[in-house]
GROMACS .gro file of C-alpha atoms in nm:
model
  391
    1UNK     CA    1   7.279 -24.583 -11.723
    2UNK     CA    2   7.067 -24.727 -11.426
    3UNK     CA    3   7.003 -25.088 -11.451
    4UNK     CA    4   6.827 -25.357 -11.206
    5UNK     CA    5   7.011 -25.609 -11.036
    6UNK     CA    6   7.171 -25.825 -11.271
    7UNK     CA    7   6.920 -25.851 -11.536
    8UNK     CA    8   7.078 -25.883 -11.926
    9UNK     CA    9   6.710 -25.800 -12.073
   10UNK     CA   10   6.564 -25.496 -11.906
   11UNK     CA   11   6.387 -25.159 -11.893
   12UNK     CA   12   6.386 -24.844 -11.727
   13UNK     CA   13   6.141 -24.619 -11.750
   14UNK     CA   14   6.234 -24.199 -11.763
   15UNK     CA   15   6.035 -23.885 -11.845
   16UNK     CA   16   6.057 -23.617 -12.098
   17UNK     CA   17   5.901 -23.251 -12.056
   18UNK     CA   18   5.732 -22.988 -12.257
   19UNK     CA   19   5.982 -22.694 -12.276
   20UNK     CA   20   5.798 -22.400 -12.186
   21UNK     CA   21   5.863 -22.061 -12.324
   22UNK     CA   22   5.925 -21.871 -11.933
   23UNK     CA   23   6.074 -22.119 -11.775
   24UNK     CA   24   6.283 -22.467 -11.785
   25UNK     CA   25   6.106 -22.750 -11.591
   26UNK     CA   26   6.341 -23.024 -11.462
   27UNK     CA   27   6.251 -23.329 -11.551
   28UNK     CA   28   6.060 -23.610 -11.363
   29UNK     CA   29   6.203 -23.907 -11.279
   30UNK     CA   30   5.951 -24.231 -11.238
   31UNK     CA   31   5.930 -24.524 -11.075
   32UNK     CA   32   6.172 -24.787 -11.222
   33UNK     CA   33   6.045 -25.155 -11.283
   34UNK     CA   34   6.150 -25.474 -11.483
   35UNK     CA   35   6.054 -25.656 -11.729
   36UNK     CA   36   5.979 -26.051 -11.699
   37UNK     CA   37   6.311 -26.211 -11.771
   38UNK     CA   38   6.276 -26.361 -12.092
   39UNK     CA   39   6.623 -26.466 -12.114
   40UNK     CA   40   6.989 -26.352 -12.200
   41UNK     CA   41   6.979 -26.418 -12.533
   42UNK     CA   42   6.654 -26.346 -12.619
   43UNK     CA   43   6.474 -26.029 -12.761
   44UNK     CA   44   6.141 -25.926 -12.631
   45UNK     CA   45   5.909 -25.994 -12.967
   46UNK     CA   46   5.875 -25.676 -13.198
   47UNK     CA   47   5.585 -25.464 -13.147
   48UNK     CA   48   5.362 -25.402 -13.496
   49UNK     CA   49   5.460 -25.102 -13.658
   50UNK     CA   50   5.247 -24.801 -13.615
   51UNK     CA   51   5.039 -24.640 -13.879
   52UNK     CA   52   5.086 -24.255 -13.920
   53UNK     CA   53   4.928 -24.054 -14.193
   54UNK     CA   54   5.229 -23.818 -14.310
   55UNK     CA   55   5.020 -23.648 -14.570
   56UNK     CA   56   4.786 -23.500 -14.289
   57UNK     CA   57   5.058 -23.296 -14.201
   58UNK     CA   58   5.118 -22.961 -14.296
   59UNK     CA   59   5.287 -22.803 -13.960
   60UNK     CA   60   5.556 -22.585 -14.031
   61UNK     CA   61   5.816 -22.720 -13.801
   62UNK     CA   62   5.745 -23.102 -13.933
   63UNK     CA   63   5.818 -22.934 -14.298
   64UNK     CA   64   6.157 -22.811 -14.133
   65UNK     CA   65   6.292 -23.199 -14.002
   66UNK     CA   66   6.484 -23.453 -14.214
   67UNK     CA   67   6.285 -23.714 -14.276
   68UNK     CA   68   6.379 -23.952 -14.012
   69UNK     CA   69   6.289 -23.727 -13.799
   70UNK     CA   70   5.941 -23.642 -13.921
   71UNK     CA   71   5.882 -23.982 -13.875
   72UNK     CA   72   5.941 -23.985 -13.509
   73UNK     CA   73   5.749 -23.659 -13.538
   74UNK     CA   74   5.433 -23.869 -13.629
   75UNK     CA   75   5.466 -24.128 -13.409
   76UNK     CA   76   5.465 -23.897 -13.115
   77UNK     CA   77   5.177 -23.696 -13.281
   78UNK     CA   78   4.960 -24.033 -13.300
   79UNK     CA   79   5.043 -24.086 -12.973
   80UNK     CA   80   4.924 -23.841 -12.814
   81UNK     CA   81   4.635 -23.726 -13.022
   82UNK     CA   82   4.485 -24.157 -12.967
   83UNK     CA   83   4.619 -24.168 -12.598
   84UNK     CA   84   4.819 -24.458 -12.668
   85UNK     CA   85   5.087 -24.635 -12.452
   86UNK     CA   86   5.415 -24.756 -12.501
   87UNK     CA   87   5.459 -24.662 -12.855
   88UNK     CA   88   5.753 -24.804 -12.983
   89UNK     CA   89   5.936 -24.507 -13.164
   90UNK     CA   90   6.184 -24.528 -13.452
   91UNK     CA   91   6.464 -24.353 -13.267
   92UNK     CA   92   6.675 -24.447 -12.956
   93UNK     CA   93   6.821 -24.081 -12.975
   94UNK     CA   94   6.607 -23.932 -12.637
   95UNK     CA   95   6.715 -23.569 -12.766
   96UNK     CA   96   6.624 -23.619 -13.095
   97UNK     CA   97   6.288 -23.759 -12.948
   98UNK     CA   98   6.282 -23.410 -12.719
   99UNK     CA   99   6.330 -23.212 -13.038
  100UNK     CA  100   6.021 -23.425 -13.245
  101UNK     CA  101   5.817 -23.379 -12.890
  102UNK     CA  102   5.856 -23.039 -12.881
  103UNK     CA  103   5.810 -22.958 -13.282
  104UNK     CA  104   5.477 -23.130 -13.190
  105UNK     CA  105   5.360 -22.909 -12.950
  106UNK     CA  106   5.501 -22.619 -13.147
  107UNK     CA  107   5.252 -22.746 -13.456
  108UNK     CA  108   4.979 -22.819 -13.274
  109UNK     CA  109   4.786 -22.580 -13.018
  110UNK     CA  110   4.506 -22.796 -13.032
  111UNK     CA  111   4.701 -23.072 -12.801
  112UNK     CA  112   4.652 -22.802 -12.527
  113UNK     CA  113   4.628 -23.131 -12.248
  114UNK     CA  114   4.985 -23.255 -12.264
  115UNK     CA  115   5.229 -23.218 -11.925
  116UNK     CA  116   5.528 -23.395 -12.094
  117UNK     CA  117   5.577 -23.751 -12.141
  118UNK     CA  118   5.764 -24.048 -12.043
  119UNK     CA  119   5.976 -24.329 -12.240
  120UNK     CA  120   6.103 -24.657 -12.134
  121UNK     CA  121   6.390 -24.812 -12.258
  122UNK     CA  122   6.449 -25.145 -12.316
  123UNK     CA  123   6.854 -25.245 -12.277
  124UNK     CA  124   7.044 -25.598 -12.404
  125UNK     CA  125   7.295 -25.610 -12.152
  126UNK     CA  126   7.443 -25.283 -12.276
  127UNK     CA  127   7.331 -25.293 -12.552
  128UNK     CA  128   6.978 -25.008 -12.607
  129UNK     CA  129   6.744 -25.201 -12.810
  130UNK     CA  130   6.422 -24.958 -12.773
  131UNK     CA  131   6.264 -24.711 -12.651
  132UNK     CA  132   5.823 -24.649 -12.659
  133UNK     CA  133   5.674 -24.375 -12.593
  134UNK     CA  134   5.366 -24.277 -12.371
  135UNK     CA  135   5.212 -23.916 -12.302
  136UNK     CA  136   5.163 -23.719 -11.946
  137UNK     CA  137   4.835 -23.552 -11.958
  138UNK     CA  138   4.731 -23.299 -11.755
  139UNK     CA  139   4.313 -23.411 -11.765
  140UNK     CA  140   4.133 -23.690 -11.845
  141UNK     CA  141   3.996 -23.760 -12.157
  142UNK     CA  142   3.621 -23.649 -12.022
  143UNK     CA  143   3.785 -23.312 -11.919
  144UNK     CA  144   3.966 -23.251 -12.252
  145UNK     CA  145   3.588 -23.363 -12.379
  146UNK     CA  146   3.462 -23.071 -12.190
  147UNK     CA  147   3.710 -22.823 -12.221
  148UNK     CA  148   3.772 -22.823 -12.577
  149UNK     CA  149   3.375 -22.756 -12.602
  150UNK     CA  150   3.424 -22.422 -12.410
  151UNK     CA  151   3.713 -22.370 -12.670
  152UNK     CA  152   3.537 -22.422 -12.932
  153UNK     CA  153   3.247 -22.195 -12.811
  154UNK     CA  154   3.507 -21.931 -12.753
  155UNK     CA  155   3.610 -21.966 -13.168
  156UNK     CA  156   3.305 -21.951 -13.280
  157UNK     CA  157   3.208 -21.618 -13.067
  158UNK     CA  158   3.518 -21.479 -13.227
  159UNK     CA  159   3.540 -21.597 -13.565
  160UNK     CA  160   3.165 -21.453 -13.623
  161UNK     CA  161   3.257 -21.084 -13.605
  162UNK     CA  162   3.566 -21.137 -13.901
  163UNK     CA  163   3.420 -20.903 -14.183
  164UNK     CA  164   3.309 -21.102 -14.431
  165UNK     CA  165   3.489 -20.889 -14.712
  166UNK     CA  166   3.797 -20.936 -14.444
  167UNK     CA  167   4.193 -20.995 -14.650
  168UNK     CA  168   4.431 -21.196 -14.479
  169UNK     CA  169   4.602 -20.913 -14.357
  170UNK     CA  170   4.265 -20.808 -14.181
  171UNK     CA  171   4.162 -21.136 -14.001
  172UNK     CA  172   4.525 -21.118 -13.881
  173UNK     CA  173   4.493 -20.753 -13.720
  174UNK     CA  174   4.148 -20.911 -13.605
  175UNK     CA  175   4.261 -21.180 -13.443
  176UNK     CA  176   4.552 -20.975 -13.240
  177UNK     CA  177   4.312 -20.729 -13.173
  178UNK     CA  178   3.988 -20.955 -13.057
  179UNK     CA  179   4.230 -21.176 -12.787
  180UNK     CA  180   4.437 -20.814 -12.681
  181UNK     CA  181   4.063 -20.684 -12.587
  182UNK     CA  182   3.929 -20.986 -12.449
  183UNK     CA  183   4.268 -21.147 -12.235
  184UNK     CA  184   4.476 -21.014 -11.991
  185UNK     CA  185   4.860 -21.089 -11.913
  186UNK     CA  186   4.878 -21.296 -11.549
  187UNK     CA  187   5.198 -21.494 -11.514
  188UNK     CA  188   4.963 -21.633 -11.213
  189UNK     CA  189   4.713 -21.750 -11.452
  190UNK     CA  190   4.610 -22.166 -11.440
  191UNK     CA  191   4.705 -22.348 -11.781
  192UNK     CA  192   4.914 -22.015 -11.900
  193UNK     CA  193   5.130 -22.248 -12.139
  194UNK     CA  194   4.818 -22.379 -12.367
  195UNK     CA  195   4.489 -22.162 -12.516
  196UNK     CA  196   4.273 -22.307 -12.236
  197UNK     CA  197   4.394 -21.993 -12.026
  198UNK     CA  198   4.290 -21.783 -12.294
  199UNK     CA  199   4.005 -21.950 -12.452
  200UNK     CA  200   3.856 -22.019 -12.119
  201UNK     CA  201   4.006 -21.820 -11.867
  202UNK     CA  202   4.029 -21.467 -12.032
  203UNK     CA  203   4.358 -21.428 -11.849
  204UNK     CA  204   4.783 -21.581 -11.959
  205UNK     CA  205   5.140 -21.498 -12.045
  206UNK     CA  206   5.344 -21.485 -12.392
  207UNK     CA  207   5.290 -21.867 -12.520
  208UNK     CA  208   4.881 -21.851 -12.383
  209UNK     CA  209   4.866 -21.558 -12.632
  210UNK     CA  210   5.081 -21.703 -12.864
  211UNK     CA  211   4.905 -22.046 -12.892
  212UNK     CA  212   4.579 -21.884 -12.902
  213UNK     CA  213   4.692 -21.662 -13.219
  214UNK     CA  214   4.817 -21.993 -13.361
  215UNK     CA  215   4.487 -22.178 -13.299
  216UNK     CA  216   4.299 -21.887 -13.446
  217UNK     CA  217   4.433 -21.800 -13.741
  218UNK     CA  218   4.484 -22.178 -13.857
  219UNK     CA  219   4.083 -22.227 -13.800
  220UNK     CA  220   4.083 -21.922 -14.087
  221UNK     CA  221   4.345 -22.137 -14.345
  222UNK     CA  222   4.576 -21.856 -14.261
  223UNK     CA  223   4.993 -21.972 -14.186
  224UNK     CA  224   5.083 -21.938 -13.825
  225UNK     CA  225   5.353 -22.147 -13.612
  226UNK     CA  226   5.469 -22.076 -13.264
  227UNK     CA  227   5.818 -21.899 -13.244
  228UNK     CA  228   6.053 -21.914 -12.924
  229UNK     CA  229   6.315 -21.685 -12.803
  230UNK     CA  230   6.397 -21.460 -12.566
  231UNK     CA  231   6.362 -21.029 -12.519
  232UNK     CA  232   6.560 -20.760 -12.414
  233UNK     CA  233   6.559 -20.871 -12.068
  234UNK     CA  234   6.660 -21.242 -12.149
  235UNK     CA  235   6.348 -21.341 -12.029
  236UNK     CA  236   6.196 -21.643 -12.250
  237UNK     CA  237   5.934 -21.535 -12.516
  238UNK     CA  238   5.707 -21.681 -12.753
  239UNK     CA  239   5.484 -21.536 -13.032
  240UNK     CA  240   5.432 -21.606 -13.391
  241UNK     CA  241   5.543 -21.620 -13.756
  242UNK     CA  242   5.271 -21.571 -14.002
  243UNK     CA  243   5.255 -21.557 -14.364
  244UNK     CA  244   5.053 -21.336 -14.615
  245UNK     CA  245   5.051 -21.392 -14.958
  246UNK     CA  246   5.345 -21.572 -15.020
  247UNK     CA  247   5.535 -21.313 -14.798
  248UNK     CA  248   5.603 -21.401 -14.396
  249UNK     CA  249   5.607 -21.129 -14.052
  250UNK     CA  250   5.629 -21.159 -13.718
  251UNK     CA  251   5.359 -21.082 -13.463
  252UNK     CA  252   5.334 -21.114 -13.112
  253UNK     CA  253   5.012 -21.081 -12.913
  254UNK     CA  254   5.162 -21.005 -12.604
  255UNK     CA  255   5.352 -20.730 -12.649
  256UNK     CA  256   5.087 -20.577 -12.820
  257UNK     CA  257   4.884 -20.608 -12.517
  258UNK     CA  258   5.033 -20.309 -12.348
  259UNK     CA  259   4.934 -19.948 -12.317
  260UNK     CA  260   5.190 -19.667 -12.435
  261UNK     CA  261   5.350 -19.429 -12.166
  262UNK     CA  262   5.248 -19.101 -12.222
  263UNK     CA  263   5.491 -18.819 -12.151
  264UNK     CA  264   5.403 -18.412 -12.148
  265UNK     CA  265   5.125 -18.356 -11.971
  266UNK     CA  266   5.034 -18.724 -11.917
  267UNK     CA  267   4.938 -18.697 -11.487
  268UNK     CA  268   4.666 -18.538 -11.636
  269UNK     CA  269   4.533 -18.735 -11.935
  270UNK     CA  270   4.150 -18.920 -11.912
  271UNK     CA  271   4.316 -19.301 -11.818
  272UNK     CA  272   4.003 -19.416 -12.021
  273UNK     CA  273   4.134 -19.276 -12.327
  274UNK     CA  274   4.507 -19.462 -12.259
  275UNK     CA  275   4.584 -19.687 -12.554
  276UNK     CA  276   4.534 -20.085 -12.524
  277UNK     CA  277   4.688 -20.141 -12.823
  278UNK     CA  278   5.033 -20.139 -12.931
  279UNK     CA  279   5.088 -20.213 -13.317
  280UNK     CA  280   5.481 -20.224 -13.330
  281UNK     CA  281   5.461 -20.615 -13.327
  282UNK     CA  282   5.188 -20.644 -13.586
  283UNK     CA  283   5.317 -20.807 -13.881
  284UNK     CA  284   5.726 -20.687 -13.873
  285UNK     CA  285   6.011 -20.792 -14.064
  286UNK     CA  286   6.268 -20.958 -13.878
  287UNK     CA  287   6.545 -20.682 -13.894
  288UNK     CA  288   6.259 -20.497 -13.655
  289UNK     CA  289   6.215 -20.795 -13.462
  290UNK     CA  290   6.548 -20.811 -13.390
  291UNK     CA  291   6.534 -20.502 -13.217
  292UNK     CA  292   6.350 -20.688 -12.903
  293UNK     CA  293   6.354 -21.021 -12.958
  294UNK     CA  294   6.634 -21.332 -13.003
  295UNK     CA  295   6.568 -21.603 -13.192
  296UNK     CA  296   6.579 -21.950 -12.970
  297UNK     CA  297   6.312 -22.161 -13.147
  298UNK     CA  298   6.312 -22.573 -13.271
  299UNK     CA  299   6.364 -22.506 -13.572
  300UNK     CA  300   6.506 -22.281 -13.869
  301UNK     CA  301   6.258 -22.002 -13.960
  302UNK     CA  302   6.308 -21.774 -14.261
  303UNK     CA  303   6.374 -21.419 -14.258
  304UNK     CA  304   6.083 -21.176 -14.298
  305UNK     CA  305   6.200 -20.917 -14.508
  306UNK     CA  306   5.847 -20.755 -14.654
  307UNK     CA  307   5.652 -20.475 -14.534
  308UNK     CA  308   5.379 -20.462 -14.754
  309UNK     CA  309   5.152 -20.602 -14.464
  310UNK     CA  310   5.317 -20.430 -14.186
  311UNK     CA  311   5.052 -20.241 -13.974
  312UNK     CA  312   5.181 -19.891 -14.027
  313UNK     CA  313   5.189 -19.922 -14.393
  314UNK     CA  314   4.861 -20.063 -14.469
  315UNK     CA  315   4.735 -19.826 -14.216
  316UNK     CA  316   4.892 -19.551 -14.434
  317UNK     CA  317   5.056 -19.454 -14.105
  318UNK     CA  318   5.448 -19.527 -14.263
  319UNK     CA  319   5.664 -19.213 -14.334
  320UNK     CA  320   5.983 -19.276 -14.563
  321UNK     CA  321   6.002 -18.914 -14.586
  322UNK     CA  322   5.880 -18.645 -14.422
  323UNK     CA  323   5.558 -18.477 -14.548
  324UNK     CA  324   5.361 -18.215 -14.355
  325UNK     CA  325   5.042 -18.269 -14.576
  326UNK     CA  326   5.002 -18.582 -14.506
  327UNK     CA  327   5.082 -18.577 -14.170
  328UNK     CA  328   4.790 -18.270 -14.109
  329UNK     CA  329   4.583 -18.566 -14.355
  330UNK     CA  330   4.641 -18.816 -14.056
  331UNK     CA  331   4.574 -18.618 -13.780
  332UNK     CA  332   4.198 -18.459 -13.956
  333UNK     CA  333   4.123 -18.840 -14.057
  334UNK     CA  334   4.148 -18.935 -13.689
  335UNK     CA  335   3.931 -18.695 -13.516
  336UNK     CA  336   3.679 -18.776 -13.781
  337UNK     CA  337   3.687 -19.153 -13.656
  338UNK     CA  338   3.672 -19.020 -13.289
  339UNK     CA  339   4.043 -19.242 -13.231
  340UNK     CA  340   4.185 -19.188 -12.923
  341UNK     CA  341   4.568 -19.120 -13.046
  342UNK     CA  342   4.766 -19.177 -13.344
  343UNK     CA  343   5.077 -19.331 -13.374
  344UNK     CA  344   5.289 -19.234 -13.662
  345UNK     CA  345   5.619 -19.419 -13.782
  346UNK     CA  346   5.932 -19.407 -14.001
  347UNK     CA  347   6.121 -19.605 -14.206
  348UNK     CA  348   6.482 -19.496 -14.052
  349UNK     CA  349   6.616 -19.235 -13.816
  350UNK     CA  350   6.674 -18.992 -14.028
  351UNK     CA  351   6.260 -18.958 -14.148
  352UNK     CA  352   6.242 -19.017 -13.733
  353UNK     CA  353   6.468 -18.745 -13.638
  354UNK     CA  354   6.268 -18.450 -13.873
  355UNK     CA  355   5.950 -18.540 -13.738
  356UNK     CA  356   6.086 -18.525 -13.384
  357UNK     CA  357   6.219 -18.194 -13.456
  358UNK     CA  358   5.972 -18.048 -13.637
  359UNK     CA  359   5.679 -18.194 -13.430
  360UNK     CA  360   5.817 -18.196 -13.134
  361UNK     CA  361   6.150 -17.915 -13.084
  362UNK     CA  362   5.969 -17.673 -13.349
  363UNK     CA  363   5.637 -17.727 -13.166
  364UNK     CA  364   5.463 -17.792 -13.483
  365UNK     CA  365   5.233 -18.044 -13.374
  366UNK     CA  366   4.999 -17.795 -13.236
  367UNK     CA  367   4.882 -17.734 -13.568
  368UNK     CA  368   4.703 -18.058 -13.579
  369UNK     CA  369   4.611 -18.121 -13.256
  370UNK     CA  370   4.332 -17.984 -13.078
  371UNK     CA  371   4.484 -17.814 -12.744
  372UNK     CA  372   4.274 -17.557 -12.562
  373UNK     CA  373   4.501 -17.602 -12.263
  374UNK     CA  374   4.821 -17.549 -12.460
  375UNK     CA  375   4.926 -17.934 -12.340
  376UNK     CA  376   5.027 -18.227 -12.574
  377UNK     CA  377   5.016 -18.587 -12.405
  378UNK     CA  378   5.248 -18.819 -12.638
  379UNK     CA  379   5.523 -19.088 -12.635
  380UNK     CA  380   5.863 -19.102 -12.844
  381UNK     CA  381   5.975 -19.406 -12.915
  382UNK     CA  382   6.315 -19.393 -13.122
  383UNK     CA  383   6.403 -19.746 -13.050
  384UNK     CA  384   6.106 -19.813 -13.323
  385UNK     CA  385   6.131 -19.469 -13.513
  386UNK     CA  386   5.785 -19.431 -13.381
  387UNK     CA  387   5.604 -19.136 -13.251
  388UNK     CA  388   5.255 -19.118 -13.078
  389UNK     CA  389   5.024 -18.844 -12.951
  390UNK     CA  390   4.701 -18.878 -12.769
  391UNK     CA  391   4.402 -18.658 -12.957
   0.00000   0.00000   0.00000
């Protein structure tokens, strides 16, 4: 470890950094200065203790750390949420005070104004006696002011057209819906790691989206936390577990934000009529998740099992069999809501496989679609035993 000259009573001073979900930041080193020599022997005097208020909270990740843990947890929380300075923390342990720093941000979308952060330590000749604590902000407390007013004005815009007769399952397809139709994915987009890109700028990437879900659904008294990971690419992820009923799914905003790729005829297909909306990642279990997505996140996260919430089955668009009834059903229901496709899923690859080859090979699906030109525009997806054609 660095020290200064010859000091036995010192300090150096180092910086810690949000962990983002696309990228790893290196971290910052700061200017090094010392402490007034107070003597070999002699300890700087304690600072009081710091009050936190454990029973205010109910983040999932703080539920998830040992206890000595969710003590630094709070500490840092306090910290940041009064602005405070040199917090003495509990813990000398600088990863265990990365892992509490980023279970923070992970909890709370609502501290949307913190860069990182920076710690001093305080050495006895060798001998690491403390370390406090003091957030990097990325505006000043008159900006945050301002900004979280446009946030808030945002919320309220959005929270006013939930039905009022809405389930949880229903303010959660709201909510992924309302910010899929109203945001748009730009890696280029200012403040892309917090919901002021979202709420303010209409424009983000996965943990924008993510955040924003997070925000939304916990002004509703609905379960969400911030999950991070990585997808098929190995490119770093985020998006969210939520819980309904007692039961908890995966969704993730972003990839729902992405139009299907027609096949069959598609060159020639309105682009108005083009899907916005994909629901694969609307409340799944984790063995679908899985399918995309690694797990990489802060803490330990149960497995989602249930798929009594899942879009496709409260939609009543799940097959676990095949049945040409219903599917004719489907198809009459949509034209009769004027939809511009209909996606249609299984429960394995063996339901998958009969309605590819009856749709599809047998050419069956002209019996529910309306095709004066003798041309079908849809995609096959077997990846998530999923099936979509354009009406």
């Amino acid at each position: 470890m660095k020290r200064i000259g010859l000091l036995l009573t010192g300090m150096l001073v180092l910086t810690g950094c949000l962990a983002y979900a696309w990228q790893t930041t290196p971290h910052r080193q700061s200017d090094l200065y010392m402490q007034e020599d107070v003597g070999a022997m002699q300890e700087e005097a304690e600072q009081p203790e710091q009050i936190v208020k454990r029973e205010e909270e109910k983040g999932y990740a703080y539920s998830m750390l040992p206890e000595s843990e969710q003590v630094l947890y709070l500490e840092i929380r306090d910290a940041l949420v009064q602005f405070e300075e040199d917090v003495k923390l509990s813990s000398c342990d600088k990863s265990e005070i990365s892992h509490a720093f980023q279970c923070v941000l992970n909890d709370h979308p609502e501290i949307f104004y913190v860069d990182g952060y920076t710690y001093t330590e305080y050495t006895l000749g060798d001998i690491l006696k403390k370390i406090t604590f003091t957030g990097t902000y990325r505006y000043n407390q008159d900006e945050i002011r301002s900004r979280q007013m446009e946030i808030e004005s945002y919320v309220d815009q959005c929270l006013a057209g939930v039905p009022d007769n809405a389930d949880d399952y229903a303010k959660v397809k709201y909510v992924y819906e309302y910010l899929i139709h109203h945001t748009e994915y730009d890696a280029a987009a200012a403040d892309n790691q917090n919901i002021c890109s979202v709420f303010i700028e209409g424009r983000s990437v996965c943990q924008g989206y993510a955040k924003a879900t997070q925000y939304l659904l916990d002004r509703m008294g609905i379960f969400s936390t911030l999950v991070l990971g990585r997808v098929v690419n190995g490119e770093g992820h985020a998006w969210n577990l939520v819980q309904i009923d007692g039961k908890y799914y995966y969704v993730d905003t972003t990839w729902g934000d992405a139009s299907y790729q027609a096949v069959g005829g598609a060159a020639d297909y309105p682009g108005e009529r083009i899907p916005t909306i994909n629901y694969d990642y609307l409340c799944v279990p984790t063995e679908q998740m899985n399918l995309t997505h690694t797990l990489e996140n802060v803490v330990e996260l149960p497995e989602c099992v249930s798929m009594e919430d899942n879009y496709y089955v409260r939609e009543g668009l799940y097959f676990t069999e095949w049945d040409e009834e219903r599917i004719a059903r489907i198809f009459e229901e949509e034209y009769e809501k004027g939809s511009a496709y209909v996606t249609l899923k299984c429960a394995g690859y063996d339901v998958y496989r009969q309605m590819q080859e009856a749709l599809i090979e047998r050419q069956e699906i002209f019996r529910y679609l309306d095709c004066p030109d003798g041309v079908v525009s849809y995609s096959d997806d077997e990846k998530q035993y999923s099936m979509s054609f354009w009406l």
